[in-house]
Short mmCIF file of C-alpha atoms in Angstrom, two decimals:
data_model
loop_
_atom_site.label_atom_id
_atom_site.label_comp_id
_atom_site.label_asym_id
_atom_site.label_seq_id
_atom_site.Cartn_x
_atom_site.Cartn_y
_atom_site.Cartn_z
CA MET Y 14 -3.11 11.67 16.36
CA ARG Y 15 -0.24 12.88 14.25
CA ARG Y 16 -0.08 13.18 10.49
CA LEU Y 17 2.12 10.69 8.66
CA THR Y 18 4.81 12.02 6.36
CA LYS Y 19 4.97 10.81 2.78
CA GLU Y 20 8.09 8.78 3.56
CA GLU Y 21 6.48 7.09 6.56
CA LEU Y 22 3.39 6.13 4.58
CA GLN Y 23 5.54 4.92 1.69
CA GLY Y 24 7.53 2.79 4.13
CA LEU Y 25 4.35 1.18 5.45
CA ILE Y 26 3.27 0.43 1.88
CA ASP Y 27 6.70 -1.00 1.03
CA ALA Y 28 6.61 -3.28 4.06
CA ASN Y 29 3.35 -4.90 2.94
CA PRO Y 30 1.44 -3.42 -0.03
CA LEU Y 31 -1.45 -5.88 0.44
CA ARG Y 32 -2.10 -4.70 3.99
CA ALA Y 33 -5.57 -3.25 4.51
CA LEU Y 34 -5.81 0.52 4.80
CA ALA Y 35 -7.90 0.15 7.95
CA ASN Y 36 -5.12 -1.94 9.47
CA ILE Y 37 -2.54 0.74 8.68
CA GLY Y 38 -4.91 3.36 10.09
CA GLU Y 39 -5.31 1.41 13.33
CA GLU Y 40 -1.56 1.29 13.79
CA VAL Y 41 -1.06 5.03 13.33
CA GLY Y 42 -4.31 6.25 14.88
CA LEU Y 43 -6.19 7.25 11.74
CA THR Y 44 -9.30 5.96 10.03
CA ARG Y 45 -9.30 4.12 6.70
CA VAL Y 46 -10.72 7.27 5.11
CA GLY Y 47 -7.90 9.31 6.66
CA ILE Y 48 -5.32 6.96 5.14
CA GLU Y 49 -7.08 7.16 1.76
CA LYS Y 50 -6.96 10.96 1.91
CA LEU Y 51 -3.24 10.87 2.69
CA LEU Y 52 -2.65 8.47 -0.22
CA LYS Y 53 -4.42 10.91 -2.53
CA SER Y 54 -2.70 14.01 -1.19
CA TYR Y 55 0.75 12.38 -1.39
CA LYS Y 56 -0.10 10.84 -4.78
CA LEU Y 57 0.75 7.36 -3.49
CA GLU Y 58 -2.37 5.58 -4.80
CA ASP Y 59 -0.67 4.55 -8.04
CA TYR Y 60 2.51 3.64 -6.17
CA ARG Y 61 0.57 1.25 -3.93
CA ASN Y 62 -1.34 -0.22 -6.88
CA GLN Y 63 1.90 -0.84 -8.79
CA LYS Y 64 3.37 -2.66 -5.78
CA ILE Y 65 0.24 -4.82 -5.49
CA LYS Y 66 0.25 -5.64 -9.22
CA ALA Y 67 3.92 -6.61 -9.07
CA LEU Y 68 3.24 -9.00 -6.17
CA ARG Y 69 0.28 -10.54 -7.97
CA ARG Y 70 2.28 -11.00 -11.19
CA LYS Y 71 5.02 -12.72 -9.22
CA ALA Y 72 2.51 -15.05 -7.53
CA ALA Y 73 0.80 -15.87 -10.84
CA ARG Y 74 4.16 -16.59 -12.46
CA GLN Y 75 4.98 -19.00 -9.61
CA ARG Y 76 1.63 -20.78 -10.03
CA ARG Y 77 2.25 -21.22 -13.76
CA LEU Y 78 5.72 -22.60 -13.16
CA ASN Y 79 4.49 -25.06 -10.54
CA LYS Y 80 1.90 -26.67 -12.82
#
């Protein structure tokens, strides 16, 4: 088990922000809690949340336009 760098973790978040932390952990050999700790230590929690909010806003905008 190796520790992810900030850039590697950020890349995984960029690829799919909605992806479950446990799923990311499985891929890299860490637990969900381990991924959460890395998010906190690298201060990427807010980054991930902003990405998720942006995706949700985009989806909501599409739903409103399609009505």
